[in-house]
Amino acid sequence: MVAMKDVQKHFGDLHVLRDIDLEIPKGQVVVLLGPSGSGKSTLCRTINRLEPIDSGEIRIEGELLPSEGKDLARLRADVGMVFQSFNLFAHKTILDNVTLGPIKVRKQKKADAEAAAMVLLERVGVAAQKDKYPAQLSGGQQQRVAIARSLAMNPKVMLFDEPTSALDPEMVNEVLDVMVSLAREGMTMVVVTHEMGFARQAADRVLFLADGAIVEDTDPESVFTAPESDRAKDFLSKILGH
């Protein structure tokens, strides 16, 4: 579903992604772990070219991701993205936030888009809020709307960039529950998170990054119980020690 080959990325002199080779089959849930500055979010954001790369190639379902233009927009529409900070349109209602992409990009009829949106809002538990504006919802509710908005585009892949890090602790689980259910339904997902419980429960695979490189690529149980690299051991001992 996602293939990255020899991907390199610099910010000035900083080499933030080094020799990234990665294949993610359809339906796999991949969690990216690593210390701050290890390149996790950058890797996630290159998958739909929100972050351009210096060299290498990225393919979605075998199709090369172009650097710009209409083909990029079309491919990008197949890759849902959920950010740390919700990124909802403040001046639009919840229902309008979810229907905007399907109407504008997928050219759906408004009635069809709204019917589909209501199913999704019901699914993430915020259907009753459809006529409200983002500011009237809690952070957890806004993030669930953001997930519904991504799903409304029928994406082939969902990217989550620290989706719970801006939330109050009591709201984290309501978002993770939605993500776990998506994982169980077979959605291909790439998730940058520090939520170890989610990684253990929902991930098929954990990639540990350090200094822009993939240091470990294994299943959750192995990385938590027997990490191989010193960087991963050090990082996990700090996180799991609390």
mmCIF file of C-alpha atoms in Angstrom:
data_model
loop_
_atom_site.group_PDB
_atom_site.id
_atom_site.type_symbol
_atom_site.label_atom_id
_atom_site.label_comp_id
_atom_site.label_asym_id
_atom_site.label_seq_id
_atom_site.Cartn_x
_atom_site.Cartn_y
_atom_site.Cartn_z
ATOM 1 C CA MET A 1 0.000 0.000 0.000
ATOM 2 C CA VAL A 2 2.850 2.367 0.894
ATOM 3 C CA ALA A 3 6.385 1.895 -0.392
ATOM 4 C CA MET A 4 9.305 4.208 0.375
ATOM 5 C CA LYS A 5 12.642 3.641 -1.308
ATOM 6 C CA ASP A 6 15.893 5.343 -0.308
ATOM 7 C CA VAL A 7 14.048 8.446 0.934
ATOM 8 C CA GLN A 8 16.304 11.313 2.080
ATOM 9 C CA LYS A 9 15.219 14.579 3.670
ATOM 10 C CA HIS A 10 17.201 17.523 5.029
ATOM 11 C CA PHE A 11 16.178 20.645 6.895
ATOM 12 C CA GLY A 12 19.201 22.808 6.091
ATOM 13 C CA ASP A 13 22.242 20.919 7.408
ATOM 14 C CA LEU A 14 20.091 18.560 9.459
ATOM 15 C CA HIS A 15 19.611 15.131 7.878
ATOM 16 C CA VAL A 16 16.118 14.342 9.220
ATOM 17 C CA LEU A 17 15.348 11.206 7.173
ATOM 18 C CA ARG A 18 18.197 8.859 6.262
ATOM 19 C CA ASP A 19 17.934 6.015 3.752
ATOM 20 C CA ILE A 20 14.300 5.223 4.539
ATOM 21 C CA ASP A 21 13.259 1.929 2.942
ATOM 22 C CA LEU A 22 9.821 0.846 4.016
ATOM 23 C CA GLU A 23 6.971 -1.270 2.688
ATOM 24 C CA ILE A 24 3.580 -1.264 4.367
ATOM 25 C CA PRO A 25 1.129 -3.872 3.095
ATOM 26 C CA LYS A 26 -2.610 -3.218 2.887
ATOM 27 C CA GLY A 27 -4.369 -3.404 6.236
ATOM 28 C CA GLN A 28 -1.227 -3.134 8.353
ATOM 29 C CA VAL A 29 -1.081 -0.809 11.370
ATOM 30 C CA VAL A 30 2.397 0.657 11.827
ATOM 31 C CA VAL A 31 3.339 2.693 14.886
ATOM 32 C CA LEU A 32 6.350 5.015 14.727
ATOM 33 C CA LEU A 33 8.196 5.444 18.014
ATOM 34 C CA GLY A 34 11.294 7.368 18.924
ATOM 35 C CA PRO A 35 12.617 10.373 20.819
ATOM 36 C CA SER A 36 11.782 13.944 19.812
ATOM 37 C CA GLY A 37 13.621 14.949 16.671
ATOM 38 C CA SER A 38 14.049 11.368 15.470
ATOM 39 C CA GLY A 39 12.092 12.018 12.264
ATOM 40 C CA LYS A 40 8.780 10.290 13.093
ATOM 41 C CA SER A 41 6.451 13.154 12.177
ATOM 42 C CA THR A 42 8.536 14.068 9.141
ATOM 43 C CA LEU A 43 8.348 10.490 7.862
ATOM 44 C CA CYS A 44 4.590 10.465 8.398
ATOM 45 C CA ARG A 45 4.161 13.778 6.580
ATOM 46 C CA THR A 46 6.251 12.731 3.567
ATOM 47 C CA ILE A 47 3.831 9.893 2.801
ATOM 48 C CA ASN A 48 1.382 12.424 1.345
ATOM 49 C CA ARG A 49 4.011 14.997 0.392
ATOM 50 C CA LEU A 50 3.009 17.495 3.057
ATOM 51 C CA GLU A 51 6.745 17.435 3.538
ATOM 52 C CA PRO A 52 8.727 17.290 0.258
ATOM 53 C CA ILE A 53 11.666 14.890 0.064
ATOM 54 C CA ASP A 54 15.154 15.538 -1.331
ATOM 55 C CA SER A 55 15.541 12.192 -3.076
ATOM 56 C CA GLY A 56 14.142 8.678 -3.228
ATOM 57 C CA GLU A 57 10.632 7.636 -4.152
ATOM 58 C CA ILE A 58 7.293 7.078 -2.466
ATOM 59 C CA ARG A 59 4.512 4.986 -3.962
ATOM 60 C CA ILE A 60 0.904 4.588 -2.886
ATOM 61 C CA GLU A 61 -0.572 1.328 -4.160
ATOM 62 C CA GLY A 62 2.234 1.087 -6.691
ATOM 63 C CA GLU A 63 1.691 4.584 -8.061
ATOM 64 C CA LEU A 64 4.592 7.019 -7.775
ATOM 65 C CA LEU A 65 3.754 10.066 -5.676
ATOM 66 C CA PRO A 66 4.452 13.118 -7.849
ATOM 67 C CA SER A 67 5.911 16.256 -6.291
ATOM 68 C CA GLU A 68 3.101 18.575 -7.362
ATOM 69 C CA GLY A 69 0.102 19.138 -9.611
ATOM 70 C CA LYS A 70 -3.237 17.469 -10.157
ATOM 71 C CA ASP A 71 -1.899 13.935 -9.880
ATOM 72 C CA LEU A 72 -0.539 14.728 -6.431
ATOM 73 C CA ALA A 73 -3.901 16.170 -5.346
ATOM 74 C CA ARG A 74 -5.655 13.047 -6.600
ATOM 75 C CA LEU A 75 -3.285 10.673 -4.807
ATOM 76 C CA ARG A 76 -3.289 12.819 -1.686
ATOM 77 C CA ALA A 77 -7.073 12.503 -1.538
ATOM 78 C CA ASP A 78 -6.516 8.765 -0.962
ATOM 79 C CA VAL A 79 -4.324 9.400 2.079
ATOM 80 C CA GLY A 80 -6.208 10.641 5.150
ATOM 81 C CA MET A 81 -4.294 12.701 7.709
ATOM 82 C CA VAL A 82 -5.155 13.428 11.322
ATOM 83 C CA PHE A 83 -3.005 16.052 13.006
ATOM 84 C CA GLN A 84 -2.111 16.893 16.569
ATOM 85 C CA SER A 85 -4.168 20.079 16.392
ATOM 86 C CA PHE A 86 -7.425 18.891 14.733
ATOM 87 C CA ASN A 87 -7.202 21.506 11.898
ATOM 88 C CA LEU A 88 -10.986 21.814 11.568
ATOM 89 C CA PHE A 89 -12.476 24.840 9.818
ATOM 90 C CA ALA A 90 -13.576 27.059 12.712
ATOM 91 C CA HIS A 91 -16.266 28.915 10.740
ATOM 92 C CA LYS A 92 -17.974 25.751 9.453
ATOM 93 C CA THR A 93 -20.304 23.413 11.322
ATOM 94 C CA ILE A 94 -19.210 19.903 12.204
ATOM 95 C CA LEU A 95 -21.339 18.468 9.395
ATOM 96 C CA ASP A 96 -19.914 20.963 6.886
ATOM 97 C CA ASN A 97 -16.368 20.122 7.984
ATOM 98 C CA VAL A 98 -16.968 16.459 7.181
ATOM 99 C CA THR A 99 -18.812 16.984 3.865
ATOM 100 C CA LEU A 100 -16.490 19.616 2.388
ATOM 101 C CA GLY A 101 -13.917 17.176 0.928
ATOM 102 C CA PRO A 102 -16.404 14.693 -0.545
ATOM 103 C CA ILE A 103 -18.396 17.515 -2.200
ATOM 104 C CA LYS A 104 -15.443 19.576 -3.474
ATOM 105 C CA VAL A 105 -12.881 16.864 -4.238
ATOM 106 C CA ARG A 106 -14.916 13.698 -4.805
ATOM 107 C CA LYS A 107 -17.763 15.666 -6.474
ATOM 108 C CA GLN A 108 -20.446 13.954 -4.388
ATOM 109 C CA LYS A 109 -23.967 15.352 -4.253
ATOM 110 C CA LYS A 110 -24.587 17.306 -1.060
ATOM 111 C CA ALA A 111 -27.375 14.999 0.133
ATOM 112 C CA ASP A 112 -25.219 11.899 -0.405
ATOM 113 C CA ALA A 113 -22.227 13.486 1.314
ATOM 114 C CA GLU A 114 -24.360 14.509 4.293
ATOM 115 C CA ALA A 115 -25.907 11.051 4.634
ATOM 116 C CA ALA A 116 -22.461 9.441 4.582
ATOM 117 C CA ALA A 117 -21.120 12.060 7.015
ATOM 118 C CA MET A 118 -23.884 11.328 9.523
ATOM 119 C CA VAL A 119 -23.002 7.629 9.474
ATOM 120 C CA LEU A 120 -19.382 8.528 10.230
ATOM 121 C CA LEU A 121 -20.252 11.068 12.935
ATOM 122 C CA GLU A 122 -22.475 8.425 14.537
ATOM 123 C CA ARG A 123 -19.624 5.980 14.373
ATOM 124 C CA VAL A 124 -17.175 8.294 16.162
ATOM 125 C CA GLY A 125 -19.846 9.265 18.689
ATOM 126 C CA VAL A 126 -20.477 12.930 17.820
ATOM 127 C CA ALA A 127 -23.582 12.826 15.598
ATOM 128 C CA ALA A 128 -25.487 14.939 18.125
ATOM 129 C CA GLN A 129 -22.973 17.773 17.609
ATOM 130 C CA LYS A 130 -23.451 18.059 13.830
ATOM 131 C CA ASP A 131 -24.782 21.645 13.851
ATOM 132 C CA LYS A 132 -22.224 22.993 16.315
ATOM 133 C CA TYR A 133 -18.933 24.694 15.504
ATOM 134 C CA PRO A 134 -15.523 23.236 16.451
ATOM 135 C CA ALA A 135 -14.982 25.706 19.310
ATOM 136 C CA GLN A 136 -18.145 24.371 20.992
ATOM 137 C CA LEU A 137 -16.698 20.851 21.230
ATOM 138 C CA SER A 138 -14.123 19.351 23.573
ATOM 139 C CA GLY A 139 -10.687 18.501 22.210
ATOM 140 C CA GLY A 140 -11.530 14.797 22.176
ATOM 141 C CA GLN A 141 -14.731 15.462 20.238
ATOM 142 C CA GLN A 142 -12.902 17.691 17.748
ATOM 143 C CA GLN A 143 -10.299 15.030 17.123
ATOM 144 C CA ARG A 144 -13.013 12.430 16.527
ATOM 145 C CA VAL A 145 -14.615 14.808 14.014
ATOM 146 C CA ALA A 146 -11.193 15.149 12.341
ATOM 147 C CA ILE A 147 -11.038 11.348 12.021
ATOM 148 C CA ALA A 148 -14.579 11.275 10.555
ATOM 149 C CA ARG A 149 -13.572 14.019 8.123
ATOM 150 C CA SER A 150 -10.615 11.939 6.895
ATOM 151 C CA LEU A 151 -12.750 8.805 6.608
ATOM 152 C CA ALA A 152 -15.349 10.680 4.545
ATOM 153 C CA MET A 153 -12.855 10.704 1.668
ATOM 154 C CA ASN A 154 -12.691 6.875 1.686
ATOM 155 C CA PRO A 155 -8.907 6.912 2.073
ATOM 156 C CA LYS A 156 -6.709 3.928 1.317
ATOM 157 C CA VAL A 157 -4.275 4.886 4.077
ATOM 158 C CA MET A 158 -4.707 6.906 7.277
ATOM 159 C CA LEU A 159 -1.819 8.878 8.774
ATOM 160 C CA PHE A 160 -1.990 9.974 12.412
ATOM 161 C CA ASP A 161 0.608 12.471 13.635
ATOM 162 C CA GLU A 162 0.507 12.422 17.451
ATOM 163 C CA PRO A 163 -3.311 12.557 17.413
ATOM 164 C CA THR A 164 -3.692 12.550 21.208
ATOM 165 C CA SER A 165 -0.761 14.691 22.363
ATOM 166 C CA ALA A 166 -2.792 17.927 22.517
ATOM 167 C CA LEU A 167 -5.633 16.321 24.479
ATOM 168 C CA ASP A 168 -6.400 16.269 28.177
ATOM 169 C CA PRO A 169 -5.687 12.795 29.606
ATOM 170 C CA GLU A 170 -9.366 11.929 30.083
ATOM 171 C CA MET A 171 -10.031 12.531 26.383
ATOM 172 C CA VAL A 172 -7.203 10.405 25.060
ATOM 173 C CA ASN A 173 -9.021 7.073 25.287
ATOM 174 C CA GLU A 174 -12.106 8.242 23.417
ATOM 175 C CA VAL A 175 -9.876 9.004 20.417
ATOM 176 C CA LEU A 176 -7.742 5.865 20.776
ATOM 177 C CA ASP A 177 -10.912 3.721 20.929
ATOM 178 C CA VAL A 178 -11.949 5.026 17.501
ATOM 179 C CA MET A 179 -8.450 4.329 16.161
ATOM 180 C CA VAL A 180 -8.439 0.788 17.576
ATOM 181 C CA SER A 181 -11.777 0.054 15.904
ATOM 182 C CA LEU A 182 -10.409 1.362 12.589
ATOM 183 C CA ALA A 183 -7.365 -0.872 12.944
ATOM 184 C CA ARG A 184 -9.566 -3.894 13.599
ATOM 185 C CA GLU A 185 -11.564 -3.179 10.464
ATOM 186 C CA GLY A 186 -8.424 -3.441 8.363
ATOM 187 C CA MET A 187 -7.570 0.201 7.677
ATOM 188 C CA THR A 188 -3.933 0.698 6.652
ATOM 189 C CA MET A 189 -2.580 3.091 9.297
ATOM 190 C CA VAL A 190 0.678 4.872 10.098
ATOM 191 C CA VAL A 191 0.583 6.300 13.609
ATOM 192 C CA VAL A 192 3.092 8.549 15.365
ATOM 193 C CA THR A 193 2.262 8.251 19.052
ATOM 194 C CA HIS A 194 3.638 7.923 22.568
ATOM 195 C CA GLU A 195 0.597 5.880 23.624
ATOM 196 C CA MET A 196 2.233 2.556 24.363
ATOM 197 C CA GLY A 197 -1.096 0.912 25.181
ATOM 198 C CA PHE A 198 -2.335 1.653 21.662
ATOM 199 C CA ALA A 199 0.891 0.337 20.153
ATOM 200 C CA ARG A 200 0.551 -2.901 22.117
ATOM 201 C CA GLN A 201 -3.145 -3.312 21.393
ATOM 202 C CA ALA A 202 -3.488 -2.252 17.770
ATOM 203 C CA ALA A 203 -0.110 -2.208 16.017
ATOM 204 C CA ASP A 204 0.989 -5.026 13.743
ATOM 205 C CA ARG A 205 4.421 -3.498 13.565
ATOM 206 C CA VAL A 206 6.505 -0.942 15.441
ATOM 207 C CA LEU A 207 9.260 1.105 13.818
ATOM 208 C CA PHE A 208 11.714 2.730 16.178
ATOM 209 C CA LEU A 209 13.452 5.784 14.730
ATOM 210 C CA ALA A 210 16.574 7.556 15.934
ATOM 211 C CA ASP A 211 18.460 10.372 14.188
ATOM 212 C CA GLY A 212 16.305 10.053 11.077
ATOM 213 C CA ALA A 213 16.907 6.343 10.524
ATOM 214 C CA ILE A 214 14.769 3.256 11.190
ATOM 215 C CA VAL A 215 16.715 1.472 13.916
ATOM 216 C CA GLU A 216 14.228 -1.312 14.663
ATOM 217 C CA ASP A 217 11.336 -2.762 12.691
ATOM 218 C CA THR A 218 9.538 -5.489 14.578
ATOM 219 C CA ASP A 219 6.304 -6.550 16.262
ATOM 220 C CA PRO A 220 5.090 -4.690 19.395
ATOM 221 C CA GLU A 221 5.809 -7.525 21.817
ATOM 222 C CA SER A 222 9.440 -7.813 20.704
ATOM 223 C CA VAL A 223 10.155 -4.093 20.869
ATOM 224 C CA PHE A 224 8.634 -3.724 24.350
ATOM 225 C CA THR A 225 10.054 -6.864 25.906
ATOM 226 C CA ALA A 226 13.375 -7.234 24.086
ATOM 227 C CA PRO A 227 14.441 -4.130 22.165
ATOM 228 C CA GLU A 228 17.688 -4.777 20.308
ATOM 229 C CA SER A 229 19.243 -1.344 19.952
ATOM 230 C CA ASP A 230 20.619 0.715 22.824
ATOM 231 C CA ARG A 231 18.629 3.730 21.629
ATOM 232 C CA ALA A 232 15.355 1.826 21.853
ATOM 233 C CA LYS A 233 16.260 0.290 25.231
ATOM 234 C CA ASP A 234 17.074 3.723 26.638
ATOM 235 C CA PHE A 235 13.933 5.360 25.216
ATOM 236 C CA LEU A 236 11.554 2.604 26.332
ATOM 237 C CA SER A 237 13.045 2.357 29.816
ATOM 238 C CA LYS A 238 12.281 6.064 30.312
ATOM 239 C CA ILE A 239 8.743 5.799 28.954
ATOM 240 C CA LEU A 240 7.736 2.460 30.461
ATOM 241 C CA GLY A 241 9.424 3.213 33.767
ATOM 242 C CA HIS A 242 6.668 5.656 34.727
#
